[in-house]
Amino acid sequence: MKKLIIGTVLAMLLVVSAIAPQTGCTHETEDTGIPVSESNRWLELLSILPENEVALKAAFLQDNAYLEEKKQQYPQISSEYAIIRNHPLLSGDSPKAYSDEEWKETLGFVSADVDQRIYAGELPLDYYEAVRGCFSRDDVDNAARTGPGNDMLEVVSYQGHEFYSWGGDNDINMSMRSNVRQLGRGFRLALVDDFIFWVRWTDGMKEMIDSYEDNVKSLADNEDYKLLAGALEELDTVTALFSAESQSRSYVSEIYQQIIEDPDNNERRQVLVEEIKRELRLKPYQAFATGAGIDKDGYYLAIALLNPSEEVARENATLLEQRINQSKIAMAWHSQSGDKWSDLIESMEIESKGRLTLARLYGAVVECWVNFNVMGIMGPYEPLLIHE
């Protein structure tokens, strides 16, 4: 009888535990011990980008709204840095050429409506763009149907969504050239919930919709990126660069072979070559993320390296500090060529957690969060994170 009662109680407890509300929506990863929230804002943004070779090279995410929130939280931080960067949809041929009137007429929204920005891929053709914010479906629809190029507009239905399509994939139409449509290219635009998707080819639009609807794997499904998203959430950044592209010296040397063979007596190029050839390098890692943040101590550059083991993570924490103290900045526009990284850093914190190497570098170096993409999409490449 006692066994029956105990069994009944245990069964009831199992039922209660199964239906009881959970106290949180996070889980700790085995590798890092860093909680990765299901509402992680970086994973939310990565979820609209398809997991493919192009998108894995570089994904730039920027949270304008969170930056403003952090500025209000720390009003004592008076320094100002150029953290938010424009990409083609947001700047066209030149950021100075932007106008509310053109955007409203062509797209149905203006820059002030944008809270978050997403960009992934590589120039000149294969890239995905999106913005997230408060958009009026009526205004977007009216701009598409009455604005420039409306005579070639086609409305396409796909997976329960509609998107607007102008011309053929990557078409050039000089009569449509504007700050929004560089070279008058054909574009596709979709308003999907609170996202605007904006790409140059039809399959690219379908890939973004499929990613958003979980019909295909997105960058948010990438296990390495999940760990890195948790790291950036812990580092509390307002921007993020995710990349699985190799930073090995052999790969970087191949990309910059022409400059290495002929730096053309250009000081910045000469420093770049010197840094690519520098013997002190990091140990190989699998993927990385960088970002910009602000706290009570000021603005900082955050770096997260995902390593193959905890031992390598510890080694790279030591090596990264050594590289920061020895390496020079080559191409970044805001520095003098030949300045050491340490010249832009007021203080730094570097540690390892599980397989992650984590760093906060305070000071003007925060503006360099975009400079670690090998192809230099958002800014010139800096080989600080180059590995063996």
Short mmCIF file of N, CA and C in Angstrom, two decimals, residues 96-243:
data_model
loop_
_atom_site.label_atom_id
_atom_site.label_comp_id
_atom_site.label_asym_id
_atom_site.label_seq_id
_atom_site.Cartn_x
_atom_site.Cartn_y
_atom_site.Cartn_z
N LYS A 96 24.99 61.74 -47.11
CA LYS A 96 24.65 63.16 -47.19
C LYS A 96 23.49 63.41 -48.15
N ALA A 97 23.25 62.45 -49.03
CA ALA A 97 22.19 62.63 -50.03
C ALA A 97 20.83 62.18 -49.51
N TYR A 98 20.78 61.65 -48.29
CA TYR A 98 19.51 61.17 -47.74
C TYR A 98 18.52 62.31 -47.58
N SER A 99 17.24 62.01 -47.85
CA SER A 99 16.17 62.98 -47.57
C SER A 99 14.91 62.24 -47.17
N ASP A 100 14.20 62.76 -46.18
CA ASP A 100 12.93 62.16 -45.76
C ASP A 100 11.95 62.09 -46.92
N GLU A 101 11.95 63.15 -47.74
CA GLU A 101 10.99 63.22 -48.84
C GLU A 101 11.18 62.06 -49.82
N GLU A 102 12.44 61.79 -50.20
CA GLU A 102 12.69 60.72 -51.16
C GLU A 102 12.32 59.36 -50.57
N TRP A 103 12.70 59.14 -49.34
CA TRP A 103 12.38 57.86 -48.71
C TRP A 103 10.87 57.66 -48.61
N LYS A 104 10.17 58.69 -48.17
CA LYS A 104 8.72 58.56 -47.99
C LYS A 104 8.05 58.28 -49.33
N GLU A 105 8.50 58.97 -50.38
CA GLU A 105 7.91 58.78 -51.70
C GLU A 105 8.23 57.41 -52.28
N THR A 106 9.46 56.94 -52.05
CA THR A 106 9.91 55.71 -52.69
C THR A 106 9.62 54.46 -51.86
N LEU A 107 9.75 54.59 -50.52
CA LEU A 107 9.66 53.42 -49.65
C LEU A 107 8.47 53.43 -48.71
N GLY A 108 7.95 54.63 -48.40
CA GLY A 108 6.81 54.71 -47.49
C GLY A 108 7.19 54.86 -46.04
N PHE A 109 8.47 55.05 -45.75
CA PHE A 109 8.90 55.30 -44.37
C PHE A 109 10.17 56.14 -44.41
N VAL A 110 10.60 56.63 -43.24
CA VAL A 110 11.79 57.47 -43.16
C VAL A 110 12.75 56.88 -42.14
N SER A 111 13.94 57.41 -42.11
CA SER A 111 14.99 56.88 -41.24
C SER A 111 14.58 56.88 -39.78
N ALA A 112 13.82 57.88 -39.36
CA ALA A 112 13.41 57.98 -37.95
C ALA A 112 12.49 56.83 -37.53
N ASP A 113 11.88 56.15 -38.50
CA ASP A 113 11.00 55.02 -38.19
C ASP A 113 11.78 53.74 -37.88
N VAL A 114 13.09 53.76 -38.12
CA VAL A 114 13.91 52.55 -38.02
C VAL A 114 14.49 52.40 -36.61
N ASP A 115 14.28 51.24 -36.01
CA ASP A 115 14.86 50.92 -34.70
C ASP A 115 16.08 50.02 -34.80
N GLN A 116 16.06 49.09 -35.75
CA GLN A 116 17.16 48.13 -35.88
C GLN A 116 17.50 47.95 -37.36
N ARG A 117 18.78 47.65 -37.63
CA ARG A 117 19.26 47.52 -39.00
C ARG A 117 19.99 46.19 -39.16
N ILE A 118 19.77 45.55 -40.28
CA ILE A 118 20.36 44.24 -40.55
C ILE A 118 20.97 44.25 -41.95
N TYR A 119 22.18 43.72 -42.04
CA TYR A 119 22.86 43.65 -43.33
C TYR A 119 23.75 42.42 -43.32
N ALA A 120 23.71 41.63 -44.38
CA ALA A 120 24.57 40.45 -44.45
C ALA A 120 24.94 40.15 -45.88
N GLY A 121 26.12 39.56 -46.06
CA GLY A 121 26.56 39.16 -47.39
C GLY A 121 27.80 39.89 -47.82
N GLU A 122 27.92 40.08 -49.13
CA GLU A 122 29.10 40.75 -49.66
C GLU A 122 28.73 41.56 -50.89
N LEU A 123 29.41 42.65 -51.08
CA LEU A 123 29.20 43.49 -52.25
C LEU A 123 29.88 42.85 -53.46
N PRO A 124 29.42 43.17 -54.70
CA PRO A 124 28.43 44.20 -55.01
C PRO A 124 27.00 43.69 -55.14
N LEU A 125 26.80 42.35 -55.23
CA LEU A 125 25.45 41.87 -55.55
C LEU A 125 24.81 41.05 -54.45
N ASP A 126 25.55 40.11 -53.88
CA ASP A 126 24.94 39.12 -53.00
C ASP A 126 24.87 39.62 -51.56
N TYR A 127 23.87 40.40 -51.25
CA TYR A 127 23.69 40.82 -49.87
C TYR A 127 22.21 40.98 -49.54
N TYR A 128 21.94 40.80 -48.25
CA TYR A 128 20.58 40.90 -47.74
C TYR A 128 20.50 42.12 -46.83
N GLU A 129 19.41 42.87 -46.96
CA GLU A 129 19.22 44.03 -46.10
C GLU A 129 17.83 43.99 -45.48
N ALA A 130 17.73 44.55 -44.29
CA ALA A 130 16.43 44.69 -43.64
C ALA A 130 16.52 45.77 -42.58
N VAL A 131 15.38 46.35 -42.29
CA VAL A 131 15.26 47.26 -41.15
C VAL A 131 14.03 46.83 -40.37
N ARG A 132 14.04 47.16 -39.09
CA ARG A 132 12.93 46.82 -38.22
C ARG A 132 12.49 48.09 -37.50
N GLY A 133 11.18 48.28 -37.40
CA GLY A 133 10.71 49.49 -36.75
C GLY A 133 9.20 49.60 -36.80
N CYS A 134 8.74 50.84 -36.79
CA CYS A 134 7.30 51.12 -36.81
C CYS A 134 6.93 51.63 -38.20
N PHE A 135 6.34 50.77 -39.01
CA PHE A 135 6.02 51.10 -40.39
C PHE A 135 4.52 51.00 -40.64
N SER A 136 4.02 51.87 -41.50
CA SER A 136 2.61 51.84 -41.90
C SER A 136 2.48 51.02 -43.18
N ARG A 137 1.69 49.95 -43.12
CA ARG A 137 1.50 49.12 -44.30
C ARG A 137 0.86 49.93 -45.43
N ASP A 138 -0.07 50.82 -45.08
CA ASP A 138 -0.72 51.64 -46.11
C ASP A 138 0.28 52.56 -46.79
N ASP A 139 1.19 53.17 -45.99
CA ASP A 139 2.18 54.08 -46.57
C ASP A 139 3.16 53.34 -47.47
N VAL A 140 3.60 52.16 -47.04
CA VAL A 140 4.53 51.36 -47.85
C VAL A 140 3.85 50.93 -49.14
N ASP A 141 2.62 50.49 -49.05
CA ASP A 141 1.88 50.06 -50.24
C ASP A 141 1.65 51.23 -51.20
N ASN A 142 1.32 52.38 -50.65
CA ASN A 142 1.07 53.56 -51.49
C ASN A 142 2.35 53.99 -52.20
N ALA A 143 3.49 53.97 -51.49
CA ALA A 143 4.76 54.35 -52.11
C ALA A 143 5.12 53.39 -53.24
N ALA A 144 4.89 52.10 -53.03
CA ALA A 144 5.21 51.12 -54.06
C ALA A 144 4.34 51.31 -55.30
N ARG A 145 3.07 51.62 -55.09
CA ARG A 145 2.13 51.66 -56.22
C ARG A 145 2.10 53.01 -56.93
N THR A 146 2.55 54.07 -56.25
CA THR A 146 2.49 55.40 -56.87
C THR A 146 3.86 56.05 -57.02
N GLY A 147 4.89 55.50 -56.37
CA GLY A 147 6.21 56.11 -56.40
C GLY A 147 6.99 55.77 -57.65
N PRO A 148 8.26 56.16 -57.69
CA PRO A 148 9.11 55.91 -58.86
C PRO A 148 9.13 54.43 -59.24
N GLY A 149 8.99 54.16 -60.53
CA GLY A 149 9.03 52.79 -61.03
C GLY A 149 7.73 52.04 -60.92
N ASN A 150 6.64 52.73 -60.55
CA ASN A 150 5.38 52.02 -60.37
C ASN A 150 4.87 51.37 -61.66
N ASP A 151 5.33 51.90 -62.82
CA ASP A 151 4.88 51.34 -64.09
C ASP A 151 5.43 49.94 -64.34
N MET A 152 6.51 49.56 -63.64
CA MET A 152 7.06 48.21 -63.80
C MET A 152 6.84 47.36 -62.56
N LEU A 153 6.03 47.84 -61.62
CA LEU A 153 5.79 47.12 -60.37
C LEU A 153 5.04 45.81 -60.60
N GLU A 154 5.50 44.78 -59.93
CA GLU A 154 4.79 43.50 -59.87
C GLU A 154 4.65 43.12 -58.40
N VAL A 155 3.45 42.74 -57.99
CA VAL A 155 3.21 42.29 -56.62
C VAL A 155 3.19 40.76 -56.62
N VAL A 156 4.10 40.18 -55.84
CA VAL A 156 4.29 38.73 -55.84
C VAL A 156 3.83 38.15 -54.50
N SER A 157 3.09 37.06 -54.54
CA SER A 157 2.67 36.35 -53.33
C SER A 157 3.60 35.16 -53.09
N TYR A 158 4.03 35.02 -51.82
CA TYR A 158 4.93 33.91 -51.50
C TYR A 158 4.77 33.55 -50.02
N GLN A 159 4.46 32.32 -49.74
CA GLN A 159 4.35 31.79 -48.38
C GLN A 159 3.46 32.66 -47.48
N GLY A 160 2.36 33.12 -48.02
CA GLY A 160 1.43 33.91 -47.23
C GLY A 160 1.80 35.37 -47.10
N HIS A 161 2.85 35.80 -47.76
CA HIS A 161 3.28 37.20 -47.73
C HIS A 161 3.29 37.75 -49.16
N GLU A 162 3.20 39.05 -49.27
CA GLU A 162 3.34 39.71 -50.56
C GLU A 162 4.61 40.55 -50.56
N PHE A 163 5.29 40.58 -51.71
CA PHE A 163 6.41 41.51 -51.83
C PHE A 163 6.33 42.23 -53.16
N TYR A 164 6.92 43.42 -53.18
CA TYR A 164 6.91 44.26 -54.37
C TYR A 164 8.18 44.01 -55.16
N SER A 165 8.04 43.93 -56.47
CA SER A 165 9.18 43.61 -57.33
C SER A 165 9.23 44.59 -58.49
N TRP A 166 10.42 45.18 -58.71
CA TRP A 166 10.62 46.10 -59.83
C TRP A 166 11.72 45.54 -60.73
N GLY A 167 11.42 45.23 -61.97
CA GLY A 167 12.43 44.81 -62.94
C GLY A 167 12.99 43.43 -62.65
N GLY A 168 13.99 43.04 -63.46
CA GLY A 168 14.62 41.74 -63.30
C GLY A 168 15.67 41.75 -62.20
N ASP A 169 16.14 40.58 -61.86
CA ASP A 169 17.18 40.46 -60.83
C ASP A 169 18.39 41.31 -61.19
N ASN A 170 18.74 42.21 -60.28
CA ASN A 170 19.94 43.05 -60.43
C ASN A 170 19.93 43.89 -61.71
N ASP A 171 18.76 44.11 -62.27
CA ASP A 171 18.67 44.96 -63.47
C ASP A 171 19.20 46.37 -63.19
N ILE A 172 19.75 46.98 -64.22
CA ILE A 172 20.18 48.38 -64.15
C ILE A 172 19.30 49.18 -65.10
N ASN A 173 18.69 50.23 -64.57
CA ASN A 173 17.82 51.10 -65.36
C ASN A 173 18.16 52.53 -64.99
N MET A 174 18.97 53.18 -65.80
CA MET A 174 19.48 54.51 -65.44
C MET A 174 18.36 55.54 -65.28
N SER A 175 17.23 55.32 -65.92
CA SER A 175 16.12 56.27 -65.78
C SER A 175 15.51 56.22 -64.38
N MET A 176 15.77 55.14 -63.64
CA MET A 176 15.25 55.00 -62.28
C MET A 176 16.30 55.31 -61.22
N ARG A 177 17.47 55.75 -61.64
CA ARG A 177 18.55 55.97 -60.69
C ARG A 177 18.17 57.02 -59.65
N SER A 178 18.45 56.71 -58.40
CA SER A 178 18.16 57.64 -57.30
C SER A 178 19.05 57.27 -56.12
N ASN A 179 18.95 58.04 -55.04
CA ASN A 179 19.73 57.71 -53.86
C ASN A 179 19.26 56.40 -53.23
N VAL A 180 18.00 56.06 -53.41
CA VAL A 180 17.47 54.80 -52.89
C VAL A 180 17.83 53.64 -53.80
N ARG A 181 17.69 53.86 -55.12
CA ARG A 181 18.00 52.80 -56.09
C ARG A 181 19.26 53.19 -56.86
N GLN A 182 20.42 52.81 -56.32
CA GLN A 182 21.66 53.12 -57.00
C GLN A 182 21.67 52.40 -58.35
N LEU A 183 22.05 53.11 -59.39
CA LEU A 183 22.09 52.60 -60.76
C LEU A 183 20.71 52.15 -61.24
N GLY A 184 19.66 52.57 -60.56
CA GLY A 184 18.31 52.21 -60.96
C GLY A 184 18.05 50.73 -60.90
N ARG A 185 18.74 50.02 -60.03
CA ARG A 185 18.63 48.56 -59.99
C ARG A 185 17.22 48.11 -59.64
N GLY A 186 16.87 46.94 -60.15
CA GLY A 186 15.62 46.31 -59.75
C GLY A 186 15.74 45.86 -58.30
N PHE A 187 14.70 46.08 -57.52
CA PHE A 187 14.71 45.68 -56.11
C PHE A 187 13.44 44.93 -55.77
N ARG A 188 13.49 44.24 -54.65
CA ARG A 188 12.31 43.60 -54.09
C ARG A 188 12.16 44.09 -52.66
N LEU A 189 10.94 44.44 -52.28
CA LEU A 189 10.66 44.96 -50.94
C LEU A 189 9.47 44.22 -50.36
N ALA A 190 9.59 43.84 -49.08
CA ALA A 190 8.48 43.19 -48.38
C ALA A 190 8.36 43.77 -46.98
N LEU A 191 7.14 44.02 -46.55
CA LEU A 191 6.86 44.38 -45.16
C LEU A 191 6.32 43.12 -44.49
N VAL A 192 7.15 42.53 -43.64
CA VAL A 192 6.79 41.28 -42.95
C VAL A 192 6.75 41.57 -41.46
N ASP A 193 5.53 41.69 -40.93
CA ASP A 193 5.33 42.11 -39.54
C ASP A 193 6.03 43.47 -39.34
N ASP A 194 7.03 43.55 -38.47
CA ASP A 194 7.68 44.85 -38.27
C ASP A 194 9.04 44.94 -38.97
N PHE A 195 9.28 44.07 -39.92
CA PHE A 195 10.51 44.10 -40.72
C PHE A 195 10.23 44.58 -42.14
N ILE A 196 11.16 45.34 -42.69
CA ILE A 196 11.20 45.62 -44.12
C ILE A 196 12.37 44.83 -44.70
N PHE A 197 12.10 43.91 -45.63
CA PHE A 197 13.15 43.19 -46.34
C PHE A 197 13.41 43.91 -47.66
N TRP A 198 14.69 44.00 -48.05
CA TRP A 198 15.07 44.79 -49.23
C TRP A 198 16.26 44.10 -49.90
N VAL A 199 16.04 43.47 -51.05
CA VAL A 199 17.11 42.75 -51.75
C VAL A 199 17.01 43.02 -53.25
N ARG A 200 18.02 42.57 -53.98
CA ARG A 200 18.10 42.86 -55.42
C ARG A 200 17.65 41.70 -56.30
N TRP A 201 17.34 40.55 -55.71
CA TRP A 201 16.96 39.42 -56.55
C TRP A 201 15.85 38.64 -55.86
N THR A 202 15.00 38.02 -56.69
CA THR A 202 13.78 37.38 -56.19
C THR A 202 14.07 36.22 -55.25
N ASP A 203 15.01 35.37 -55.60
CA ASP A 203 15.33 34.24 -54.72
C ASP A 203 15.83 34.71 -53.36
N GLY A 204 16.54 35.85 -53.34
CA GLY A 204 17.00 36.39 -52.07
C GLY A 204 15.83 36.78 -51.17
N MET A 205 14.79 37.39 -51.76
CA MET A 205 13.60 37.74 -50.99
C MET A 205 12.92 36.48 -50.46
N LYS A 206 12.81 35.47 -51.30
CA LYS A 206 12.16 34.22 -50.87
C LYS A 206 12.97 33.56 -49.75
N GLU A 207 14.29 33.64 -49.83
CA GLU A 207 15.13 33.07 -48.77
C GLU A 207 14.89 33.76 -47.44
N MET A 208 14.74 35.08 -47.45
CA MET A 208 14.50 35.81 -46.21
C MET A 208 13.14 35.46 -45.62
N ILE A 209 12.13 35.39 -46.47
CA ILE A 209 10.79 35.01 -45.99
C ILE A 209 10.81 33.59 -45.43
N ASP A 210 11.47 32.67 -46.14
CA ASP A 210 11.56 31.29 -45.66
C ASP A 210 12.31 31.22 -44.33
N SER A 211 13.36 32.02 -44.18
CA SER A 211 14.10 32.04 -42.92
C SER A 211 13.22 32.54 -41.79
N TYR A 212 12.50 33.61 -42.05
CA TYR A 212 11.61 34.20 -41.03
C TYR A 212 10.53 33.21 -40.62
N GLU A 213 10.02 32.44 -41.57
CA GLU A 213 8.94 31.49 -41.30
C GLU A 213 9.45 30.11 -40.85
N ASP A 214 10.75 29.99 -40.65
CA ASP A 214 11.36 28.72 -40.22
C ASP A 214 11.18 27.61 -41.24
N ASN A 215 11.07 27.97 -42.50
CA ASN A 215 10.99 26.96 -43.56
C ASN A 215 12.37 26.46 -43.95
N VAL A 216 13.38 27.27 -43.69
CA VAL A 216 14.77 26.88 -43.92
C VAL A 216 15.58 27.33 -42.72
N LYS A 217 16.78 26.83 -42.60
CA LYS A 217 17.63 27.22 -41.48
C LYS A 217 18.10 28.66 -41.66
N SER A 218 18.07 29.39 -40.57
CA SER A 218 18.56 30.77 -40.56
C SER A 218 19.87 30.83 -39.77
N LEU A 219 20.49 32.00 -39.77
CA LEU A 219 21.71 32.16 -38.97
C LEU A 219 21.43 31.98 -37.49
N ALA A 220 20.19 32.20 -37.06
CA ALA A 220 19.82 32.00 -35.66
C ALA A 220 19.85 30.53 -35.27
N ASP A 221 19.80 29.64 -36.26
CA ASP A 221 19.86 28.19 -35.99
C ASP A 221 21.29 27.67 -35.93
N ASN A 222 22.24 28.49 -36.30
CA ASN A 222 23.64 28.08 -36.29
C ASN A 222 24.12 27.97 -34.84
N GLU A 223 24.62 26.80 -34.45
CA GLU A 223 24.99 26.57 -33.06
C GLU A 223 26.11 27.50 -32.59
N ASP A 224 27.08 27.76 -33.46
CA ASP A 224 28.16 28.68 -33.10
C ASP A 224 27.61 30.08 -32.84
N TYR A 225 26.69 30.51 -33.70
CA TYR A 225 26.14 31.85 -33.55
C TYR A 225 25.27 31.97 -32.31
N LYS A 226 24.62 30.87 -31.90
CA LYS A 226 23.85 30.90 -30.66
C LYS A 226 24.76 31.21 -29.47
N LEU A 227 25.91 30.55 -29.44
CA LEU A 227 26.86 30.79 -28.36
C LEU A 227 27.38 32.22 -28.40
N LEU A 228 27.67 32.71 -29.59
CA LEU A 228 28.18 34.07 -29.73
C LEU A 228 27.11 35.10 -29.40
N ALA A 229 25.85 34.82 -29.74
CA ALA A 229 24.76 35.73 -29.40
C ALA A 229 24.61 35.83 -27.89
N GLY A 230 24.75 34.70 -27.20
CA GLY A 230 24.72 34.73 -25.74
C GLY A 230 25.87 35.54 -25.17
N ALA A 231 27.05 35.41 -25.80
CA ALA A 231 28.22 36.17 -25.35
C ALA A 231 28.00 37.67 -25.51
N LEU A 232 27.48 38.09 -26.68
CA LEU A 232 27.25 39.52 -26.90
C LEU A 232 26.15 40.06 -25.99
N GLU A 233 25.18 39.21 -25.66
CA GLU A 233 24.15 39.66 -24.72
C GLU A 233 24.76 39.89 -23.35
N GLU A 234 25.66 39.00 -22.95
CA GLU A 234 26.34 39.19 -21.66
C GLU A 234 27.26 40.41 -21.71
N LEU A 235 27.91 40.63 -22.84
CA LEU A 235 28.77 41.81 -23.00
C LEU A 235 27.94 43.08 -23.21
N ASP A 236 26.64 42.91 -23.42
CA ASP A 236 25.66 44.01 -23.48
C ASP A 236 26.00 45.02 -24.57
N THR A 237 26.05 44.54 -25.81
CA THR A 237 26.38 45.42 -26.93
C THR A 237 25.12 45.97 -27.59
N VAL A 238 25.29 47.07 -28.30
CA VAL A 238 24.18 47.68 -29.05
C VAL A 238 24.33 47.42 -30.55
N THR A 239 25.46 46.88 -30.95
CA THR A 239 25.70 46.48 -32.34
C THR A 239 26.36 45.11 -32.34
N ALA A 240 26.37 44.47 -33.50
CA ALA A 240 26.99 43.14 -33.57
C ALA A 240 27.46 42.85 -34.99
N LEU A 241 28.62 42.23 -35.08
CA LEU A 241 29.12 41.63 -36.31
C LEU A 241 29.35 40.16 -36.03
N PHE A 242 28.66 39.29 -36.75
CA PHE A 242 28.87 37.84 -36.65
C PHE A 242 29.57 37.37 -37.92
N SER A 243 30.57 36.51 -37.75
CA SER A 243 31.26 36.00 -38.94
C SER A 243 31.84 34.62 -38.67
#
